[in-house]
Every structure is written in structure tokens, then in C-alpha cells.
Amino acid sequence: MISYHVELDDLHSHHYRVTLSVPQPGDALELALPVWIPGSYLVREFARHLSGLQAQQGGQAWEVQALDKARWQLRRPAGAPASRAALTVRWRVYAFDTSVRTAFLDDRRGFFNGTGLLLRVVGREAQAQRLSLGRLPAGWEVATAMPAAAPGRSRGESGAWLAADYDELVDHPFELGSFWRGRFSAGGVPHELVVAGAWPRFDGDRLLRDTQRICAEQIAFWHGADAAARSAPFGRYVFLINAVGDGYGGLEHRASTALLTSRRDLPVQGSEPGGDGYIGLLGLISHEYFHSWNVKRLKPAEFATLDYQHENYTRLLWFFEGVTSYYDDLMLRRAGLIDAPRYLRLLTRNLASLAATPGRQLQSLAEASFDAWIKYYRPDENSANATVSYYVKGALVALALDLSLRQRGHSLDAVMRRLWADSAGGPVDEAAIQAALQAVAGRGLQRTLRAWVHGTDELPLAELLAATGVLCGSERAGWAATLGLKLSEGPVSGVQVKSVLAGSAAAVAGVAAGDELLAVDGWRIRRLDDALAWAGRESPFDLLLARDQRVLTLRLQPQRDAALAATPTLALQERPARHALARRRAWIDA
Ligand code: ZN
């Protein structure tokens, strides 16, 4: 069997050592390391951290030749006698990235995704693959969703696991260290939750209880509240949470997720957690868990067979990320973890974000999905002007679709379940999504959805929300936002311009990303809002700024009717019409 042995080679220099054993290698073999990790659509060139690749068979060294940046040809030297021994390949991987996407190792903790560590034996991906771990420091444990191999480990192994193929091998991240560990059952499925790096009074039981409610809600969503036990498409599920000083992010896998959170956002014993940080963590947990169905199983047809060496383009990320982003917070509401006003506040953030993105008028959701590899994952100072987030607008399209369906007596829930049933939880294309929509609601919404996904017209959210007993309003935006400025302000760094929104007062005046704002009307500023003491929000003013060592003055003329001057608000209507109230109750139980 193809087998990988992963050792902690050097904690302090952050190196893993991997030994690959390939039975019956023939006379030559090709190995390749993925250039990206599924779920994060950017070519990350994991091979840049690989070194010392060498191979030998029964004491005979093989030739190793690089074919490109991430593929190697291994060959028995000409004239060397043939051998029946397995080929042994060794290499090291530098691992010092705290993100959920690659690998990390130091004296406190280890973490890795197979995509960054484990060379693929080209042509033998469909074979079973074994992974074992070498000795671990005293007190360290292992957490992963990869099924354990049968007992009978060899010397030097602290544990062994078995994957049906290479796809599975690299879809089960590993967490190593001494971490908090808890277990619960949801929908008859055993779940495990590990938290590394938490503060001493971390309230693990609270996090366990709230996560269980999210999981139970989602299993019931997909398979019905009365579904037979173990109807979820995984037999066991593991949450791997790493707590750091500052961080937020997650990556979905078939039976687990790796999450990054700020320590301060974890619940603390003896105090009621309800802050935005904790709710944000629960939203992240809900998001990644929802992906177990929506993207790991229901998935773009283009992902049916993954190409680990190149970009895998799809126009459907708006569906798999957007719909997931819509349901992540909605599931918190349905599980009773947040109340309706709080849910509307979370929704408002999405509305405000889209409104502050001029790029929504240039790029469609389908285009944003396709270009994720070069745009969404490579943001710069012009991103808001040229692109739209398929998370943000995708979630709002899901909302618009759900509310439209509810006006007709249906719901997006039914469409999702229909799509799951029709595709047998497998790859789908846009036509399949449209077909599920038609099967649930008849004709009538397909053209609308197509326009939302492939066009750039504004979404009719105010009308749809009003028909659901929710009032859209607006409040005055901050001064910088009104001018079209995104700033970073600090007592030492001063006022730095991060980006300038297209068409805004700041853009018209010629302010540029990277400028340092020094003074307004001749008065030094440390924060832009200081100038509100003497400059009116609607009056023109002189802005002194520094750009590439030169100091210049620009005249800013605020635009009174700018859409940027207001940010959206949402509120429950006090006495909605009977139908609207019924729809609102069915939607968010309010
Ligand atoms: Zn996601």
C-alpha cells in the first residue's frame, strides 16, 4: 500500500519530514505536490516549502529530476539492477503558517493539510493510502477525521490512519498538541471539537452546547427532524479550532473543518458570552459545517475530478459560498442562538458591504466566481471598485431568492433539499440548480435568478423585505465613508488612505490609496473626524496630504446626494400586514 510516514523533524526550525513508501514502483515514477487546496481558490505553490527530495530502492539511489515547479520524475539509474523492493522517497517541508490552509509546527503545536505535505503518486491516486505519525512530544495528542488504520502499528509510529484514495488523504487535516477536547452527538452522529491555544478559563462546555445546536439544526435541515439516525453524509465529524491573538477564518473538509479564531472570542467560564466576536465564531462554525453538504458533496460539476496542479474554474462559487453564507447566520437564528433583531443586524452588515462596493456595477456574480483565482483571493486597493464578493452578494441573492419563494408559498430550503435529492448529493451545474428551482416553484423565478447571477442590476431587497414585514431604512454614514475613503488611523501612523471608492468625492478630488492625510483647512489632524469640529460635513474643504515624499493640497467638494452618505438599516415592522407577518414568522420566527 502507498504509505506516508510524517515525523516532526525539528520543532524549532518548523520542519516536518515525510517518508513515502511506494510498492512496485516499476522503473520510473512521477510525484506531484498540489499547488492549491480545495476550498481556497488561489494557486499557493506549496512546493516552495519542500526541500531535500531523494529516493532509493533497496539501498540503490534513484535519479530525481524536477519536471516543473511541483512535479518530479523519479527513475532507476540506467544499468542498476531491477528490484522488487518498495521505493522509499524522503523530503522535508517547512511549516510555519498559522492559517488553516497549509501547515504549522513549533514546540507547542502541529497542524497540517495533506495538500501541502504529501506528494501524490501520479496515476495511483485511486489506491488506498496509509498515513502514520512518528513520535510526538510528551502530552501531545492527535485530532483528525481520517479513519484510524487497523491496530498493529510499526515501531516509531504513534498512530496510523487510512484513506480510500489521495482525494480523501488530503481532505482530513491533522491537529497535534495538547489541546482542549470535547465530544457530543447530533443527529445520531458523533462529533468532536478540539480547541488549541485557548486561555485558561475557556468555557469549552458552552462552545460544545452551542455547536451541537447548530449541527442538529443543519442535519434536520437537510434530512428532516425525524430522519433516521446517522442520515448525515459523514459517520463522524471533527472541528479543529486554533485560537490565536488575532485571527478569523475557516476551511471546509468532508468530515471536519479547520478554524482560526481570536482567543478573546472564545466563551469564558462564569460569564454569558454574547458579544459580536463569539457570535462571529458561531457563524463561522455554522458556515463551515453547512459546507459539508454544500460544496463538499453538492459541488460544482467542474470539481467532480479535482486538478491539483492548476486552477479549477467554476462560475458557481456564488451558489456554494453565497448560499452557505446566507444560511450560516440564519441557522444561528433557527437554533435559537441569536434573536431576530440581532439576525437583522448581521444581515445589515452584508447590505452595507454591498452598497459600499462600486464594483457590483461592473462584475457579475458568475464572473466573480470564475475570476476568484486572480481577484477575490488577491485583493488590492482597487478591489471594491472593480469586483464584487460572491460571499456578500451571493448571500443577498440567496436572501432575495428565499423571500421571493416565500411570497409564492415555497422556500429556498425546499430548493436545496430538492437539489440534494436530484443530484444524489453530488456535482451539479447551473442548469441543475435552475431545474430544482422549477421543480419547487414552477417557472417564473428562473429568469430572475439568471439576471441576478449574470447581471449587475441592483437586487430588489427593499421590496422583498417589506413584503416580509421588515423595513429597510438608512442612517447617516461616517464622514470618511461619505467621502469615499477607507482609512487606517493611529496615533503613530497618522491617517492613511487604504482605498478610494470610484465616483466618490475623494476620487473626484484626486485622493489616492497610500496618501497620508495631514491637515484639513490648515489644521493638523490625527483622525479625520477631528476636523468635523470645524469643517462641515457638507462644506468644501482643503485637504493637505503627503504622497511619495511630496506634500500637496487638494480641494474636496462633498457630494450631497451621494449614495455613500447613508448606510442601510433593517427593523421589524411593528404592525405588518397579515400575510407579511405570517411570512416573517416562517422565515425568522418574529
Ligand atoms: Zn465558505
PDB file of C-alpha atoms in Angstrom, residues 359-500:
ATOM      1  CA  GLY A 359     -17.585  47.030  -8.327  1.00  0.00           C
ATOM      2  CA  ARG A 360     -21.067  45.471  -8.055  1.00  0.00           C
ATOM      3  CA  GLN A 361     -21.957  47.596 -11.102  1.00  0.00           C
ATOM      4  CA  LEU A 362     -19.089  46.102 -13.141  1.00  0.00           C
ATOM      5  CA  GLN A 363     -18.726  42.455 -12.226  1.00  0.00           C
ATOM      6  CA  SER A 364     -21.474  39.827 -12.103  1.00  0.00           C
ATOM      7  CA  LEU A 365     -21.577  37.018  -9.555  1.00  0.00           C
ATOM      8  CA  ALA A 366     -20.776  34.433 -12.229  1.00  0.00           C
ATOM      9  CA  GLU A 367     -17.729  36.472 -13.299  1.00  0.00           C
ATOM     10  CA  ALA A 368     -16.651  36.982  -9.688  1.00  0.00           C
ATOM     11  CA  SER A 369     -16.791  33.211  -9.209  1.00  0.00           C
ATOM     12  CA  PHE A 370     -14.760  32.487 -12.317  1.00  0.00           C
ATOM     13  CA  ASP A 371     -12.112  35.101 -11.500  1.00  0.00           C
ATOM     14  CA  ALA A 372     -11.761  34.153  -7.817  1.00  0.00           C
ATOM     15  CA  TRP A 373      -8.258  32.830  -8.531  1.00  0.00           C
ATOM     16  CA  ILE A 374      -6.921  36.198  -9.596  1.00  0.00           C
ATOM     17  CA  LYS A 375      -9.334  38.657  -7.994  1.00  0.00           C
ATOM     18  CA  TYR A 376     -11.181  37.633  -4.802  1.00  0.00           C
ATOM     19  CA  TYR A 377      -8.103  35.936  -3.364  1.00  0.00           C
ATOM     20  CA  ARG A 378      -5.778  38.733  -4.450  1.00  0.00           C
ATOM     21  CA  PRO A 379      -7.469  41.835  -3.094  1.00  0.00           C
ATOM     22  CA  ASP A 380      -5.830  45.225  -3.513  1.00  0.00           C
ATOM     23  CA  GLU A 381      -6.746  48.886  -3.059  1.00  0.00           C
ATOM     24  CA  ASN A 382      -8.920  48.822  -6.197  1.00  0.00           C
ATOM     25  CA  SER A 383     -10.860  45.612  -5.435  1.00  0.00           C
ATOM     26  CA  ALA A 384     -14.002  47.357  -4.171  1.00  0.00           C
ATOM     27  CA  ASN A 385     -14.140  49.409  -7.381  1.00  0.00           C
ATOM     28  CA  ALA A 386     -13.659  46.525  -9.787  1.00  0.00           C
ATOM     29  CA  THR A 387     -15.065  43.388  -8.163  1.00  0.00           C
ATOM     30  CA  VAL A 388     -17.959  42.114  -6.094  1.00  0.00           C
ATOM     31  CA  SER A 389     -17.718  39.482  -3.352  1.00  0.00           C
ATOM     32  CA  TYR A 390     -19.524  36.261  -4.244  1.00  0.00           C
ATOM     33  CA  TYR A 391     -19.901  35.725  -0.493  1.00  0.00           C
ATOM     34  CA  VAL A 392     -21.627  39.045   0.178  1.00  0.00           C
ATOM     35  CA  LYS A 393     -23.733  39.419  -2.965  1.00  0.00           C
ATOM     36  CA  GLY A 394     -24.199  35.641  -3.221  1.00  0.00           C
ATOM     37  CA  ALA A 395     -25.730  35.608   0.277  1.00  0.00           C
ATOM     38  CA  LEU A 396     -28.013  38.517  -0.662  1.00  0.00           C
ATOM     39  CA  VAL A 397     -29.113  36.763  -3.869  1.00  0.00           C
ATOM     40  CA  ALA A 398     -29.921  33.730  -1.708  1.00  0.00           C
ATOM     41  CA  LEU A 399     -31.938  36.029   0.579  1.00  0.00           C
ATOM     42  CA  ALA A 400     -33.750  37.601  -2.386  1.00  0.00           C
ATOM     43  CA  LEU A 401     -34.472  34.161  -3.814  1.00  0.00           C
ATOM     44  CA  ASP A 402     -35.689  32.819  -0.466  1.00  0.00           C
ATOM     45  CA  LEU A 403     -38.018  35.790   0.100  1.00  0.00           C
ATOM     46  CA  SER A 404     -39.312  35.553  -3.499  1.00  0.00           C
ATOM     47  CA  LEU A 405     -40.021  31.866  -2.987  1.00  0.00           C
ATOM     48  CA  ARG A 406     -41.750  32.567   0.332  1.00  0.00           C
ATOM     49  CA  GLN A 407     -44.068  35.074  -1.395  1.00  0.00           C
ATOM     50  CA  ARG A 408     -45.139  32.140  -3.567  1.00  0.00           C
ATOM     51  CA  GLY A 409     -45.597  29.763  -0.636  1.00  0.00           C
ATOM     52  CA  HIS A 410     -42.258  27.966  -1.037  1.00  0.00           C
ATOM     53  CA  SER A 411     -38.734  28.449   0.341  1.00  0.00           C
ATOM     54  CA  LEU A 412     -35.086  28.133  -0.572  1.00  0.00           C
ATOM     55  CA  ASP A 413     -34.928  25.298   1.990  1.00  0.00           C
ATOM     56  CA  ALA A 414     -37.108  23.193  -0.315  1.00  0.00           C
ATOM     57  CA  VAL A 415     -34.930  24.041  -3.334  1.00  0.00           C
ATOM     58  CA  MET A 416     -31.772  22.996  -1.508  1.00  0.00           C
ATOM     59  CA  ARG A 417     -33.294  19.695  -0.412  1.00  0.00           C
ATOM     60  CA  ARG A 418     -34.637  19.110  -3.908  1.00  0.00           C
ATOM     61  CA  LEU A 419     -31.197  19.738  -5.405  1.00  0.00           C
ATOM     62  CA  TRP A 420     -29.639  17.377  -2.865  1.00  0.00           C
ATOM     63  CA  ALA A 421     -32.169  14.652  -3.756  1.00  0.00           C
ATOM     64  CA  ASP A 422     -31.974  15.139  -7.527  1.00  0.00           C
ATOM     65  CA  SER A 423     -28.168  15.146  -7.626  1.00  0.00           C
ATOM     66  CA  ALA A 424     -27.848  12.380  -5.027  1.00  0.00           C
ATOM     67  CA  GLY A 425     -25.612  14.806  -3.127  1.00  0.00           C
ATOM     68  CA  GLY A 426     -23.144  15.109  -5.996  1.00  0.00           C
ATOM     69  CA  PRO A 427     -21.847  17.508  -8.678  1.00  0.00           C
ATOM     70  CA  VAL A 428     -24.313  19.984 -10.215  1.00  0.00           C
ATOM     71  CA  ASP A 429     -24.250  22.671 -12.895  1.00  0.00           C
ATOM     72  CA  GLU A 430     -26.294  25.853 -13.165  1.00  0.00           C
ATOM     73  CA  ALA A 431     -28.980  24.043 -15.174  1.00  0.00           C
ATOM     74  CA  ALA A 432     -29.451  21.584 -12.306  1.00  0.00           C
ATOM     75  CA  ILE A 433     -29.895  24.467  -9.856  1.00  0.00           C
ATOM     76  CA  GLN A 434     -32.476  26.034 -12.180  1.00  0.00           C
ATOM     77  CA  ALA A 435     -34.220  22.673 -12.569  1.00  0.00           C
ATOM     78  CA  ALA A 436     -34.510  22.266  -8.781  1.00  0.00           C
ATOM     79  CA  LEU A 437     -35.918  25.796  -8.576  1.00  0.00           C
ATOM     80  CA  GLN A 438     -38.504  24.991 -11.242  1.00  0.00           C
ATOM     81  CA  ALA A 439     -39.406  21.683  -9.602  1.00  0.00           C
ATOM     82  CA  VAL A 440     -40.193  23.502  -6.342  1.00  0.00           C
ATOM     83  CA  ALA A 441     -41.777  26.729  -7.584  1.00  0.00           C
ATOM     84  CA  GLY A 442     -42.684  26.218 -11.247  1.00  0.00           C
ATOM     85  CA  ARG A 443     -41.492  28.601 -13.921  1.00  0.00           C
ATOM     86  CA  GLY A 444     -41.264  32.281 -13.108  1.00  0.00           C
ATOM     87  CA  LEU A 445     -38.163  32.760 -10.994  1.00  0.00           C
ATOM     88  CA  GLN A 446     -35.556  31.243 -13.268  1.00  0.00           C
ATOM     89  CA  ARG A 447     -35.110  34.288 -15.456  1.00  0.00           C
ATOM     90  CA  THR A 448     -34.975  36.492 -12.360  1.00  0.00           C
ATOM     91  CA  LEU A 449     -32.263  34.360 -10.775  1.00  0.00           C
ATOM     92  CA  ARG A 450     -30.278  34.307 -14.025  1.00  0.00           C
ATOM     93  CA  ALA A 451     -30.360  38.124 -14.123  1.00  0.00           C
ATOM     94  CA  TRP A 452     -29.175  38.378 -10.510  1.00  0.00           C
ATOM     95  CA  VAL A 453     -26.301  35.975 -11.164  1.00  0.00           C
ATOM     96  CA  HIS A 454     -25.193  37.107 -14.608  1.00  0.00           C
ATOM     97  CA  GLY A 455     -26.179  40.782 -14.460  1.00  0.00           C
ATOM     98  CA  THR A 456     -25.272  43.809 -12.376  1.00  0.00           C
ATOM     99  CA  ASP A 457     -28.681  45.417 -11.704  1.00  0.00           C
ATOM    100  CA  GLU A 458     -29.483  46.203  -8.068  1.00  0.00           C
ATOM    101  CA  LEU A 459     -31.320  43.485  -6.133  1.00  0.00           C
ATOM    102  CA  PRO A 460     -34.952  44.363  -5.162  1.00  0.00           C
ATOM    103  CA  LEU A 461     -34.273  43.644  -1.493  1.00  0.00           C
ATOM    104  CA  ALA A 462     -36.196  46.587  -0.006  1.00  0.00           C
ATOM    105  CA  GLU A 463     -39.462  45.438  -1.642  1.00  0.00           C
ATOM    106  CA  LEU A 464     -38.895  41.795  -0.798  1.00  0.00           C
ATOM    107  CA  LEU A 465     -38.085  42.572   2.836  1.00  0.00           C
ATOM    108  CA  ALA A 466     -41.094  44.914   3.132  1.00  0.00           C
ATOM    109  CA  ALA A 467     -43.338  42.099   1.922  1.00  0.00           C
ATOM    110  CA  THR A 468     -41.863  40.013   4.753  1.00  0.00           C
ATOM    111  CA  GLY A 469     -42.535  42.575   7.489  1.00  0.00           C
ATOM    112  CA  VAL A 470     -39.013  44.025   7.610  1.00  0.00           C
ATOM    113  CA  LEU A 471     -38.432  47.726   6.996  1.00  0.00           C
ATOM    114  CA  CYS A 472     -35.359  48.939   5.146  1.00  0.00           C
ATOM    115  CA  GLY A 473     -34.180  52.352   6.227  1.00  0.00           C
ATOM    116  CA  SER A 474     -30.936  54.233   6.312  1.00  0.00           C
ATOM    117  CA  GLU A 475     -28.798  56.194   8.701  1.00  0.00           C
ATOM    118  CA  ARG A 476     -26.032  58.710   8.147  1.00  0.00           C
ATOM    119  CA  ALA A 477     -22.733  57.096   7.225  1.00  0.00           C
ATOM    120  CA  GLY A 478     -19.439  58.058   8.847  1.00  0.00           C
ATOM    121  CA  TRP A 479     -17.665  61.061   7.339  1.00  0.00           C
ATOM    122  CA  ALA A 480     -14.835  59.100   5.734  1.00  0.00           C
ATOM    123  CA  ALA A 481     -17.316  56.665   4.148  1.00  0.00           C
ATOM    124  CA  THR A 482     -19.391  59.571   2.852  1.00  0.00           C
ATOM    125  CA  LEU A 483     -16.300  60.981   1.146  1.00  0.00           C
ATOM    126  CA  GLY A 484     -15.485  57.546  -0.313  1.00  0.00           C
ATOM    127  CA  LEU A 485     -12.435  56.916   1.862  1.00  0.00           C
ATOM    128  CA  LYS A 486     -11.339  53.763   3.650  1.00  0.00           C
ATOM    129  CA  LEU A 487      -8.772  54.801   6.235  1.00  0.00           C
ATOM    130  CA  SER A 488      -6.385  53.348   8.739  1.00  0.00           C
ATOM    131  CA  GLU A 489      -5.895  55.746  11.639  1.00  0.00           C
ATOM    132  CA  GLY A 490      -3.482  55.568  14.552  1.00  0.00           C
ATOM    133  CA  PRO A 491      -1.587  57.938  16.846  1.00  0.00           C
ATOM    134  CA  VAL A 492       1.761  56.908  15.357  1.00  0.00           C
ATOM    135  CA  SER A 493       0.833  56.023  11.763  1.00  0.00           C
ATOM    136  CA  GLY A 494      -1.436  59.045  11.302  1.00  0.00           C
ATOM    137  CA  VAL A 495      -4.294  58.938   8.807  1.00  0.00           C
ATOM    138  CA  GLN A 496      -3.506  56.572   5.927  1.00  0.00           C
ATOM    139  CA  VAL A 497      -5.762  56.083   2.907  1.00  0.00           C
ATOM    140  CA  LYS A 498      -6.319  52.368   2.242  1.00  0.00           C
ATOM    141  CA  SER A 499      -8.671  52.804  -0.719  1.00  0.00           C
ATOM    142  CA  VAL A 500     -10.751  55.384  -2.548  1.00  0.00           C
TER     143      VAL A 500
END
